PDB file of C-alpha atoms in Angstrom:
ATOM      1  CA  UNK A  11      27.542 -47.843 -54.749  1.00 48.00           C
ATOM      2  CA  UNK A  12      24.611 -47.110 -52.450  1.00 64.00           C
ATOM      3  CA  UNK A  13      25.421 -45.338 -49.233  1.00 76.00           C
ATOM      4  CA  UNK A  14      25.069 -47.454 -46.084  1.00 86.00           C
ATOM      5  CA  UNK A  15      21.863 -46.970 -44.162  1.00 94.00           C
ATOM      6  CA  UNK A  16      22.359 -44.676 -41.157  1.00 98.00           C
ATOM      7  CA  UNK A  17      20.473 -45.326 -37.948  1.00 98.00           C
ATOM      8  CA  UNK A  18      20.124 -42.121 -35.918  1.00 98.00           C
ATOM      9  CA  UNK A  19      18.907 -41.436 -32.402  1.00 98.00           C
ATOM     10  CA  UNK A  20      19.377 -39.081 -29.484  1.00 98.00           C
ATOM     11  CA  UNK A  21      19.814 -39.445 -25.731  1.00 97.00           C
ATOM     12  CA  UNK A  22      18.934 -36.323 -23.773  1.00 96.00           C
ATOM     13  CA  UNK A  23      19.573 -37.023 -20.112  1.00 93.00           C
ATOM     14  CA  UNK A  24      18.326 -35.435 -16.921  1.00 88.00           C
ATOM     15  CA  UNK A  25      14.790 -34.410 -17.855  1.00 87.00           C
ATOM     16  CA  UNK A  26      12.731 -37.279 -16.346  1.00 82.00           C
ATOM     17  CA  UNK A  27      13.062 -37.491 -12.556  1.00 81.00           C
ATOM     18  CA  UNK A  28      10.662 -40.453 -12.554  1.00 78.00           C
ATOM     19  CA  UNK A  29      12.810 -42.627 -14.838  1.00 80.00           C
ATOM     20  CA  UNK A  30      16.459 -43.614 -15.027  1.00 82.00           C
ATOM     21  CA  UNK A  31      16.602 -42.796 -18.724  1.00 84.00           C
ATOM     22  CA  UNK A  32      20.357 -42.375 -18.745  1.00 83.00           C
ATOM     23  CA  UNK A  33      20.790 -45.995 -17.730  1.00 89.00           C
ATOM     24  CA  UNK A  34      18.524 -47.547 -20.313  1.00 90.00           C
ATOM     25  CA  UNK A  35      19.411 -45.161 -23.132  1.00 95.00           C
ATOM     26  CA  UNK A  36      23.025 -46.280 -22.781  1.00 96.00           C
ATOM     27  CA  UNK A  37      22.086 -49.936 -22.439  1.00 95.00           C
ATOM     28  CA  UNK A  38      19.986 -49.948 -25.594  1.00 97.00           C
ATOM     29  CA  UNK A  39      22.148 -47.717 -27.765  1.00 98.00           C
ATOM     30  CA  UNK A  40      25.273 -49.689 -26.862  1.00 97.00           C
ATOM     31  CA  UNK A  41      23.352 -52.875 -27.667  1.00 97.00           C
ATOM     32  CA  UNK A  42      22.297 -51.371 -30.984  1.00 98.00           C
ATOM     33  CA  UNK A  43      25.935 -50.516 -31.731  1.00 98.00           C
ATOM     34  CA  UNK A  44      26.898 -54.089 -30.963  1.00 97.00           C
ATOM     35  CA  UNK A  45      24.201 -55.571 -33.234  1.00 97.00           C
ATOM     36  CA  UNK A  46      24.071 -53.097 -36.144  1.00 97.00           C
ATOM     37  CA  UNK A  47      26.846 -53.312 -38.727  1.00 96.00           C
ATOM     38  CA  UNK A  48      26.146 -49.910 -40.297  1.00 96.00           C
ATOM     39  CA  UNK A  49      26.666 -46.330 -39.077  1.00 97.00           C
ATOM     40  CA  UNK A  50      25.004 -45.301 -35.809  1.00 98.00           C
ATOM     41  CA  UNK A  51      24.656 -41.576 -35.072  1.00 98.00           C
ATOM     42  CA  UNK A  52      23.591 -40.416 -31.601  1.00 98.00           C
ATOM     43  CA  UNK A  53      23.145 -36.841 -30.388  1.00 98.00           C
ATOM     44  CA  UNK A  54      23.491 -36.490 -26.623  1.00 98.00           C
ATOM     45  CA  UNK A  55      24.031 -33.988 -23.844  1.00 96.00           C
ATOM     46  CA  UNK A  56      25.992 -36.567 -21.806  1.00 96.00           C
ATOM     47  CA  UNK A  57      28.441 -38.630 -23.902  1.00 96.00           C
ATOM     48  CA  UNK A  58      29.905 -40.667 -21.032  1.00 95.00           C
ATOM     49  CA  UNK A  59      29.364 -44.409 -21.091  1.00 96.00           C
ATOM     50  CA  UNK A  60      28.662 -44.923 -24.790  1.00 97.00           C
ATOM     51  CA  UNK A  61      30.436 -47.574 -26.823  1.00 96.00           C
ATOM     52  CA  UNK A  62      33.235 -46.769 -29.211  1.00 93.00           C
ATOM     53  CA  UNK A  63      32.023 -46.728 -32.769  1.00 95.00           C
ATOM     54  CA  UNK A  64      28.955 -44.609 -32.073  1.00 98.00           C
ATOM     55  CA  UNK A  65      29.118 -41.309 -33.954  1.00 98.00           C
ATOM     56  CA  UNK A  66      28.373 -38.989 -31.039  1.00 98.00           C
ATOM     57  CA  UNK A  67      27.127 -35.447 -31.600  1.00 98.00           C
ATOM     58  CA  UNK A  68      27.322 -33.130 -28.558  1.00 98.00           C
ATOM     59  CA  UNK A  69      24.159 -31.267 -27.554  1.00 98.00           C
ATOM     60  CA  UNK A  70      25.202 -28.271 -25.455  1.00 96.00           C
ATOM     61  CA  UNK A  71      21.871 -26.398 -25.483  1.00 97.00           C
ATOM     62  CA  UNK A  72      18.513 -28.190 -25.564  1.00 96.00           C
ATOM     63  CA  UNK A  73      16.601 -24.898 -25.378  1.00 96.00           C
ATOM     64  CA  UNK A  74      18.237 -23.669 -28.582  1.00 97.00           C
ATOM     65  CA  UNK A  75      16.982 -26.779 -30.371  1.00 98.00           C
ATOM     66  CA  UNK A  76      13.449 -26.233 -29.054  1.00 97.00           C
ATOM     67  CA  UNK A  77      13.488 -22.651 -30.321  1.00 97.00           C
ATOM     68  CA  UNK A  78      14.030 -23.919 -33.861  1.00 97.00           C
ATOM     69  CA  UNK A  79      10.473 -25.307 -33.778  1.00 97.00           C
ATOM     70  CA  UNK A  80       8.797 -23.125 -31.161  1.00 97.00           C
ATOM     71  CA  UNK A  81      10.408 -19.793 -30.338  1.00 96.00           C
ATOM     72  CA  UNK A  82       8.336 -18.252 -27.548  1.00 95.00           C
ATOM     73  CA  UNK A  83       9.824 -16.770 -24.396  1.00 93.00           C
ATOM     74  CA  UNK A  84       6.725 -17.823 -22.459  1.00 94.00           C
ATOM     75  CA  UNK A  85       6.615 -21.314 -23.939  1.00 95.00           C
ATOM     76  CA  UNK A  86       6.421 -23.110 -20.625  1.00 93.00           C
ATOM     77  CA  UNK A  87       3.494 -21.081 -19.244  1.00 92.00           C
ATOM     78  CA  UNK A  88       1.675 -21.163 -22.581  1.00 93.00           C
ATOM     79  CA  UNK A  89       2.100 -24.896 -22.934  1.00 94.00           C
ATOM     80  CA  UNK A  90       1.159 -25.721 -19.357  1.00 92.00           C
ATOM     81  CA  UNK A  91      -1.975 -23.571 -19.507  1.00 93.00           C
ATOM     82  CA  UNK A  92      -3.223 -25.146 -22.714  1.00 93.00           C
ATOM     83  CA  UNK A  93      -2.464 -28.647 -21.551  1.00 92.00           C
ATOM     84  CA  UNK A  94      -4.254 -28.095 -18.256  1.00 91.00           C
ATOM     85  CA  UNK A  95      -7.684 -27.570 -19.807  1.00 91.00           C
ATOM     86  CA  UNK A  96      -8.856 -31.057 -18.764  1.00 90.00           C
ATOM     87  CA  UNK A  97      -8.102 -32.962 -15.519  1.00 91.00           C
ATOM     88  CA  UNK A  98      -7.193 -36.097 -17.488  1.00 89.00           C
ATOM     89  CA  UNK A  99      -4.126 -34.254 -18.762  1.00 89.00           C
ATOM     90  CA  UNK A 100      -2.775 -33.538 -15.292  1.00 90.00           C
ATOM     91  CA  UNK A 101      -1.290 -36.992 -14.957  1.00 87.00           C
ATOM     92  CA  UNK A 102       0.710 -37.102 -18.196  1.00 86.00           C
ATOM     93  CA  UNK A 103       4.448 -36.575 -18.186  1.00 85.00           C
ATOM     94  CA  UNK A 104       4.685 -33.272 -19.997  1.00 86.00           C
ATOM     95  CA  UNK A 105       2.205 -31.686 -17.579  1.00 86.00           C
ATOM     96  CA  UNK A 106       3.985 -32.967 -14.455  1.00 87.00           C
ATOM     97  CA  UNK A 107       7.439 -32.221 -15.901  1.00 85.00           C
ATOM     98  CA  UNK A 108       7.020 -29.173 -18.162  1.00 78.00           C
ATOM     99  CA  UNK A 109      10.515 -29.388 -19.614  1.00 86.00           C
ATOM    100  CA  UNK A 110       9.554 -32.618 -21.356  1.00 89.00           C
ATOM    101  CA  UNK A 111       7.998 -30.779 -24.297  1.00 93.00           C
ATOM    102  CA  UNK A 112      11.321 -29.008 -24.768  1.00 94.00           C
ATOM    103  CA  UNK A 113      12.984 -32.412 -25.038  1.00 95.00           C
ATOM    104  CA  UNK A 114      10.378 -33.659 -27.528  1.00 95.00           C
ATOM    105  CA  UNK A 115      10.900 -30.639 -29.770  1.00 97.00           C
ATOM    106  CA  UNK A 116      14.687 -30.791 -29.389  1.00 97.00           C
ATOM    107  CA  UNK A 117      14.564 -34.462 -30.380  1.00 97.00           C
ATOM    108  CA  UNK A 118      12.568 -33.566 -33.465  1.00 98.00           C
ATOM    109  CA  UNK A 119      15.068 -30.903 -34.483  1.00 98.00           C
ATOM    110  CA  UNK A 120      17.917 -33.387 -34.041  1.00 98.00           C
ATOM    111  CA  UNK A 121      16.050 -35.915 -36.197  1.00 98.00           C
ATOM    112  CA  UNK A 122      15.595 -33.340 -38.965  1.00 98.00           C
ATOM    113  CA  UNK A 123      19.248 -32.311 -38.798  1.00 98.00           C
ATOM    114  CA  UNK A 124      20.399 -35.918 -39.013  1.00 98.00           C
ATOM    115  CA  UNK A 125      18.267 -36.508 -42.118  1.00 98.00           C
ATOM    116  CA  UNK A 126      19.676 -33.340 -43.700  1.00 98.00           C
ATOM    117  CA  UNK A 127      23.241 -34.314 -42.821  1.00 97.00           C
ATOM    118  CA  UNK A 128      23.136 -37.912 -44.050  1.00 97.00           C
ATOM    119  CA  UNK A 129      20.556 -37.607 -46.831  1.00 97.00           C
ATOM    120  CA  UNK A 130      18.421 -40.377 -45.344  1.00 97.00           C
ATOM    121  CA  UNK A 131      18.158 -41.971 -41.924  1.00 98.00           C
ATOM    122  CA  UNK A 132      16.217 -44.529 -39.973  1.00 98.00           C
ATOM    123  CA  UNK A 133      15.337 -42.915 -36.669  1.00 98.00           C
ATOM    124  CA  UNK A 134      14.973 -45.190 -33.635  1.00 98.00           C
ATOM    125  CA  UNK A 135      14.243 -43.647 -30.253  1.00 97.00           C
ATOM    126  CA  UNK A 136      16.917 -44.381 -27.678  1.00 96.00           C
ATOM    127  CA  UNK A 137      14.554 -46.152 -25.282  1.00 94.00           C
ATOM    128  CA  UNK A 138      12.372 -47.762 -27.944  1.00 95.00           C
ATOM    129  CA  UNK A 139      12.667 -51.407 -26.914  1.00 94.00           C
ATOM    130  CA  UNK A 140      12.022 -50.834 -23.240  1.00 92.00           C
ATOM    131  CA  UNK A 141       9.262 -48.266 -23.764  1.00 91.00           C
ATOM    132  CA  UNK A 142       7.319 -50.558 -26.108  1.00 93.00           C
ATOM    133  CA  UNK A 143       8.073 -53.994 -24.682  1.00 91.00           C
ATOM    134  CA  UNK A 144       8.406 -53.219 -20.970  1.00 87.00           C
ATOM    135  CA  UNK A 145       6.537 -49.935 -20.291  1.00 83.00           C
ATOM    136  CA  UNK A 146       9.771 -47.985 -19.751  1.00 81.00           C
ATOM    137  CA  UNK A 147      11.091 -50.381 -17.097  1.00 83.00           C
ATOM    138  CA  UNK A 148      14.474 -52.083 -17.344  1.00 86.00           C
ATOM    139  CA  UNK A 149      13.692 -55.815 -17.120  1.00 86.00           C
ATOM    140  CA  UNK A 150      15.891 -58.322 -15.347  1.00 85.00           C
ATOM    141  CA  UNK A 151      16.260 -60.339 -18.540  1.00 85.00           C
ATOM    142  CA  UNK A 152      16.270 -58.868 -22.030  1.00 89.00           C
ATOM    143  CA  UNK A 153      17.687 -59.800 -25.410  1.00 88.00           C
ATOM    144  CA  UNK A 154      17.879 -56.391 -27.045  1.00 94.00           C
ATOM    145  CA  UNK A 155      18.065 -55.830 -30.770  1.00 97.00           C
ATOM    146  CA  UNK A 156      18.323 -58.647 -33.300  1.00 97.00           C
ATOM    147  CA  UNK A 157      21.465 -58.752 -35.416  1.00 97.00           C
ATOM    148  CA  UNK A 158      19.873 -60.778 -38.256  1.00 97.00           C
ATOM    149  CA  UNK A 159      16.744 -58.614 -38.379  1.00 96.00           C
ATOM    150  CA  UNK A 160      18.697 -55.372 -38.401  1.00 96.00           C
ATOM    151  CA  UNK A 161      21.383 -56.333 -40.879  1.00 95.00           C
ATOM    152  CA  UNK A 162      19.568 -58.696 -43.205  1.00 94.00           C
ATOM    153  CA  UNK A 163      16.016 -57.438 -43.082  1.00 93.00           C
ATOM    154  CA  UNK A 164      15.642 -53.757 -42.218  1.00 95.00           C
ATOM    155  CA  UNK A 165      17.080 -52.129 -45.337  1.00 92.00           C
ATOM    156  CA  UNK A 166      15.410 -54.532 -47.838  1.00 93.00           C
ATOM    157  CA  UNK A 167      12.095 -54.099 -46.049  1.00 96.00           C
ATOM    158  CA  UNK A 168      12.328 -50.314 -46.220  1.00 96.00           C
ATOM    159  CA  UNK A 169      13.263 -50.476 -49.897  1.00 93.00           C
ATOM    160  CA  UNK A 170       9.827 -51.926 -50.516  1.00 95.00           C
ATOM    161  CA  UNK A 171       8.347 -48.494 -49.796  1.00 97.00           C
ATOM    162  CA  UNK A 172       8.617 -45.688 -52.342  1.00 96.00           C
ATOM    163  CA  UNK A 173      11.254 -43.079 -51.570  1.00 95.00           C
ATOM    164  CA  UNK A 174       8.984 -40.077 -52.122  1.00 96.00           C
ATOM    165  CA  UNK A 175       7.708 -39.802 -48.545  1.00 97.00           C
ATOM    166  CA  UNK A 176       8.518 -40.935 -45.000  1.00 98.00           C
ATOM    167  CA  UNK A 177       7.819 -44.344 -43.521  1.00 98.00           C
ATOM    168  CA  UNK A 178       6.396 -43.699 -40.056  1.00 98.00           C
ATOM    169  CA  UNK A 179       5.370 -45.856 -37.105  1.00 98.00           C
ATOM    170  CA  UNK A 180       1.719 -45.588 -36.098  1.00 98.00           C
ATOM    171  CA  UNK A 181      -0.765 -46.496 -33.397  1.00 96.00           C
ATOM    172  CA  UNK A 182      -4.538 -46.832 -33.904  1.00 95.00           C
ATOM    173  CA  UNK A 183      -6.834 -43.789 -33.790  1.00 93.00           C
ATOM    174  CA  UNK A 184     -10.137 -45.138 -32.547  1.00 89.00           C
ATOM    175  CA  UNK A 185     -13.571 -43.552 -32.784  1.00 82.00           C
ATOM    176  CA  UNK A 186     -15.348 -44.092 -29.465  1.00 82.00           C
ATOM    177  CA  UNK A 187     -18.708 -42.296 -29.229  1.00 81.00           C
ATOM    178  CA  UNK A 188     -18.651 -41.619 -25.495  1.00 72.00           C
ATOM    179  CA  UNK A 189     -14.976 -40.669 -25.294  1.00 80.00           C
ATOM    180  CA  UNK A 190     -14.311 -38.476 -28.324  1.00 81.00           C
ATOM    181  CA  UNK A 191     -14.487 -35.305 -26.204  1.00 81.00           C
ATOM    182  CA  UNK A 192     -11.880 -36.537 -23.722  1.00 82.00           C
ATOM    183  CA  UNK A 193      -8.115 -36.104 -24.171  1.00 76.00           C
ATOM    184  CA  UNK A 194      -6.701 -39.254 -25.702  1.00 83.00           C
ATOM    185  CA  UNK A 195      -3.594 -38.320 -27.679  1.00 80.00           C
ATOM    186  CA  UNK A 196      -1.002 -36.193 -25.865  1.00 84.00           C
ATOM    187  CA  UNK A 197      -3.651 -33.896 -24.428  1.00 87.00           C
ATOM    188  CA  UNK A 198      -5.901 -33.568 -27.482  1.00 92.00           C
ATOM    189  CA  UNK A 199      -9.237 -35.272 -28.098  1.00 93.00           C
ATOM    190  CA  UNK A 200     -10.318 -37.284 -31.121  1.00 93.00           C
ATOM    191  CA  UNK A 201     -12.371 -34.264 -32.225  1.00 94.00           C
ATOM    192  CA  UNK A 202      -9.468 -31.847 -31.596  1.00 95.00           C
ATOM    193  CA  UNK A 203      -7.263 -33.820 -33.961  1.00 96.00           C
ATOM    194  CA  UNK A 204      -9.994 -33.820 -36.569  1.00 96.00           C
ATOM    195  CA  UNK A 205     -10.370 -30.042 -36.331  1.00 96.00           C
ATOM    196  CA  UNK A 206      -6.616 -29.557 -36.533  1.00 97.00           C
ATOM    197  CA  UNK A 207      -6.424 -31.781 -39.604  1.00 97.00           C
ATOM    198  CA  UNK A 208      -9.220 -29.951 -41.395  1.00 96.00           C
ATOM    199  CA  UNK A 209      -7.521 -26.611 -40.780  1.00 96.00           C
ATOM    200  CA  UNK A 210      -4.434 -28.107 -42.434  1.00 97.00           C
ATOM    201  CA  UNK A 211      -6.504 -29.389 -45.385  1.00 96.00           C
ATOM    202  CA  UNK A 212      -5.788 -32.964 -44.316  1.00 97.00           C
ATOM    203  CA  UNK A 213      -8.201 -35.864 -44.068  1.00 97.00           C
ATOM    204  CA  UNK A 214      -7.992 -37.617 -40.679  1.00 97.00           C
ATOM    205  CA  UNK A 215      -6.974 -41.257 -40.873  1.00 97.00           C
ATOM    206  CA  UNK A 216      -7.497 -44.149 -38.408  1.00 97.00           C
ATOM    207  CA  UNK A 217      -3.956 -43.848 -37.022  1.00 97.00           C
ATOM    208  CA  UNK A 218      -1.641 -41.469 -35.219  1.00 97.00           C
ATOM    209  CA  UNK A 219       2.016 -41.106 -36.143  1.00 98.00           C
ATOM    210  CA  UNK A 220       4.486 -41.870 -33.379  1.00 97.00           C
ATOM    211  CA  UNK A 221       8.061 -40.664 -33.498  1.00 95.00           C
ATOM    212  CA  UNK A 222       9.773 -43.764 -32.131  1.00 96.00           C
ATOM    213  CA  UNK A 223      10.641 -45.173 -35.551  1.00 98.00           C
ATOM    214  CA  UNK A 224      10.750 -43.455 -38.915  1.00 98.00           C
ATOM    215  CA  UNK A 225      12.537 -43.424 -42.255  1.00 98.00           C
ATOM    216  CA  UNK A 226      13.227 -39.846 -43.221  1.00 98.00           C
ATOM    217  CA  UNK A 227      15.080 -38.203 -46.107  1.00 98.00           C
ATOM    218  CA  UNK A 228      16.590 -34.733 -46.344  1.00 98.00           C
ATOM    219  CA  UNK A 229      13.713 -33.754 -48.630  1.00 98.00           C
ATOM    220  CA  UNK A 230      11.215 -35.029 -46.060  1.00 98.00           C
ATOM    221  CA  UNK A 231      12.954 -32.980 -43.374  1.00 98.00           C
ATOM    222  CA  UNK A 232      12.669 -29.864 -45.520  1.00 98.00           C
ATOM    223  CA  UNK A 233       8.948 -30.431 -45.978  1.00 98.00           C
ATOM    224  CA  UNK A 234       8.441 -30.854 -42.220  1.00 98.00           C
ATOM    225  CA  UNK A 235      10.340 -27.621 -41.552  1.00 97.00           C
ATOM    226  CA  UNK A 236       8.182 -25.691 -44.035  1.00 97.00           C
ATOM    227  CA  UNK A 237       4.861 -26.974 -42.777  1.00 98.00           C
ATOM    228  CA  UNK A 238       5.513 -27.373 -39.073  1.00 98.00           C
ATOM    229  CA  UNK A 239       4.948 -23.729 -37.953  1.00 97.00           C
ATOM    230  CA  UNK A 240       1.399 -23.332 -39.238  1.00 97.00           C
ATOM    231  CA  UNK A 241       0.198 -26.653 -37.780  1.00 98.00           C
ATOM    232  CA  UNK A 242       1.812 -25.988 -34.402  1.00 98.00           C
ATOM    233  CA  UNK A 243       0.288 -22.504 -34.310  1.00 97.00           C
ATOM    234  CA  UNK A 244      -3.130 -23.842 -35.302  1.00 97.00           C
ATOM    235  CA  UNK A 245      -2.923 -26.259 -32.378  1.00 97.00           C
ATOM    236  CA  UNK A 246      -2.143 -23.404 -29.995  1.00 96.00           C
ATOM    237  CA  UNK A 247      -4.943 -21.309 -31.496  1.00 96.00           C
ATOM    238  CA  UNK A 248      -7.357 -24.136 -30.683  1.00 95.00           C
ATOM    239  CA  UNK A 249      -6.365 -23.704 -27.047  1.00 95.00           C
ATOM    240  CA  UNK A 250      -4.629 -27.069 -27.009  1.00 95.00           C
ATOM    241  CA  UNK A 251      -1.095 -28.352 -26.470  1.00 94.00           C
ATOM    242  CA  UNK A 252       0.311 -31.576 -27.862  1.00 94.00           C
ATOM    243  CA  UNK A 253       3.712 -32.972 -28.783  1.00 95.00           C
ATOM    244  CA  UNK A 254       5.747 -33.404 -31.939  1.00 96.00           C
ATOM    245  CA  UNK A 255       3.560 -36.400 -32.736  1.00 97.00           C
ATOM    246  CA  UNK A 256       0.538 -34.112 -33.001  1.00 97.00           C
ATOM    247  CA  UNK A 257       2.127 -32.308 -35.939  1.00 98.00           C
ATOM    248  CA  UNK A 258       3.624 -35.456 -37.461  1.00 98.00           C
ATOM    249  CA  UNK A 259       0.199 -37.110 -37.442  1.00 98.00           C
ATOM    250  CA  UNK A 260      -1.372 -34.226 -39.370  1.00 98.00           C
ATOM    251  CA  UNK A 261       1.512 -34.248 -41.855  1.00 98.00           C
ATOM    252  CA  UNK A 262       1.185 -38.006 -42.289  1.00 98.00           C
ATOM    253  CA  UNK A 263      -2.526 -37.577 -43.078  1.00 98.00           C
ATOM    254  CA  UNK A 264      -1.936 -34.619 -45.379  1.00 98.00           C
ATOM    255  CA  UNK A 265       0.821 -36.222 -47.434  1.00 98.00           C
ATOM    256  CA  UNK A 266      -0.148 -39.891 -47.292  1.00 98.00           C
ATOM    257  CA  UNK A 267       3.021 -41.021 -45.558  1.00 98.00           C
ATOM    258  CA  UNK A 268       3.727 -44.729 -45.494  1.00 98.00           C
ATOM    259  CA  UNK A 269       1.978 -45.720 -42.251  1.00 98.00           C
ATOM    260  CA  UNK A 270       3.308 -48.884 -40.589  1.00 98.00           C
ATOM    261  CA  UNK A 271       1.967 -50.091 -37.227  1.00 97.00           C
ATOM    262  CA  UNK A 272       4.515 -49.725 -34.447  1.00 96.00           C
ATOM    263  CA  UNK A 273       4.249 -53.454 -33.728  1.00 95.00           C
ATOM    264  CA  UNK A 274       5.481 -54.238 -37.249  1.00 96.00           C
ATOM    265  CA  UNK A 275       8.407 -51.863 -36.869  1.00 97.00           C
ATOM    266  CA  UNK A 276       9.340 -53.604 -33.631  1.00 95.00           C
ATOM    267  CA  UNK A 277       9.292 -57.012 -35.308  1.00 94.00           C
ATOM    268  CA  UNK A 278      11.743 -55.654 -37.895  1.00 96.00           C
ATOM    269  CA  UNK A 279      14.399 -54.730 -35.331  1.00 96.00           C
ATOM    270  CA  UNK A 280      13.969 -57.082 -32.365  1.00 95.00           C
ATOM    271  CA  UNK A 281      12.390 -60.363 -31.318  1.00 90.00           C
ATOM    272  CA  UNK A 282       9.402 -59.444 -29.108  1.00 89.00           C
ATOM    273  CA  UNK A 283       9.230 -61.051 -25.662  1.00 87.00           C
ATOM    274  CA  UNK A 284       6.928 -64.026 -25.221  1.00 82.00           C
ATOM    275  CA  UNK A 285       3.304 -63.036 -24.996  1.00 78.00           C
ATOM    276  CA  UNK A 286       3.726 -59.591 -26.526  1.00 79.00           C
ATOM    277  CA  UNK A 287       1.144 -58.868 -29.204  1.00 78.00           C
ATOM    278  CA  UNK A 288       1.683 -55.165 -29.884  1.00 77.00           C
ATOM    279  CA  UNK A 289       1.145 -51.784 -28.196  1.00 76.00           C
TER     280      UNK A 289
END
């Protein structure tokens, strides 16, 4: 008998002073628990307020998770300096709140560990519905996840993709002649991403990978662990700083991951609000 599909996520609280993430992480993950009939695994540094039935994993040390992917005592200064190369980067979250990159890398490590533990997971970011549908705000009226879509459609849809590589959510990567030298993807330019890809022997594609939704196996996690360090270091050597999605994009290009627009992922787990036509 096939193992039930595991949905995994994480909720790391207290790192965004500009957003009440704790509130909407709990709202959405508890809603997901209510709608999803299969296992739900959530790693968190603050387990209070979550529904019974969620498999909670305590996260006592976010820094230790970050060190698994980037072990540098001066990480914060090095990251901030590289990100600050262009004024357009000064307004993004990880520049204003330097600890955010630690959360992004910790989240990635938790995702890899979940895939290794369960053999295969579907990763859904804790705040996915509100970040995509409502620009991180908590709306007055919301319907949350869709029980029929999750339980009757998600697994069969994913089975339509071969099991030999991840299925990853994507956003468009657009060539714009007058803007290719400006930061456009987590602090890197269109040309930066092309250079990074070529150093990794990857052919740039017209999309970026985003980490909000992904199907990942234990074998996929092992591949990411092996290839992550050289791509991350190449990014730093270029004098740039990005996020986990910088590396995941290069890996997706290099290994021809199944690339699915984020909007399609969203329509597989929830009913979009009226008027929404994609990110």
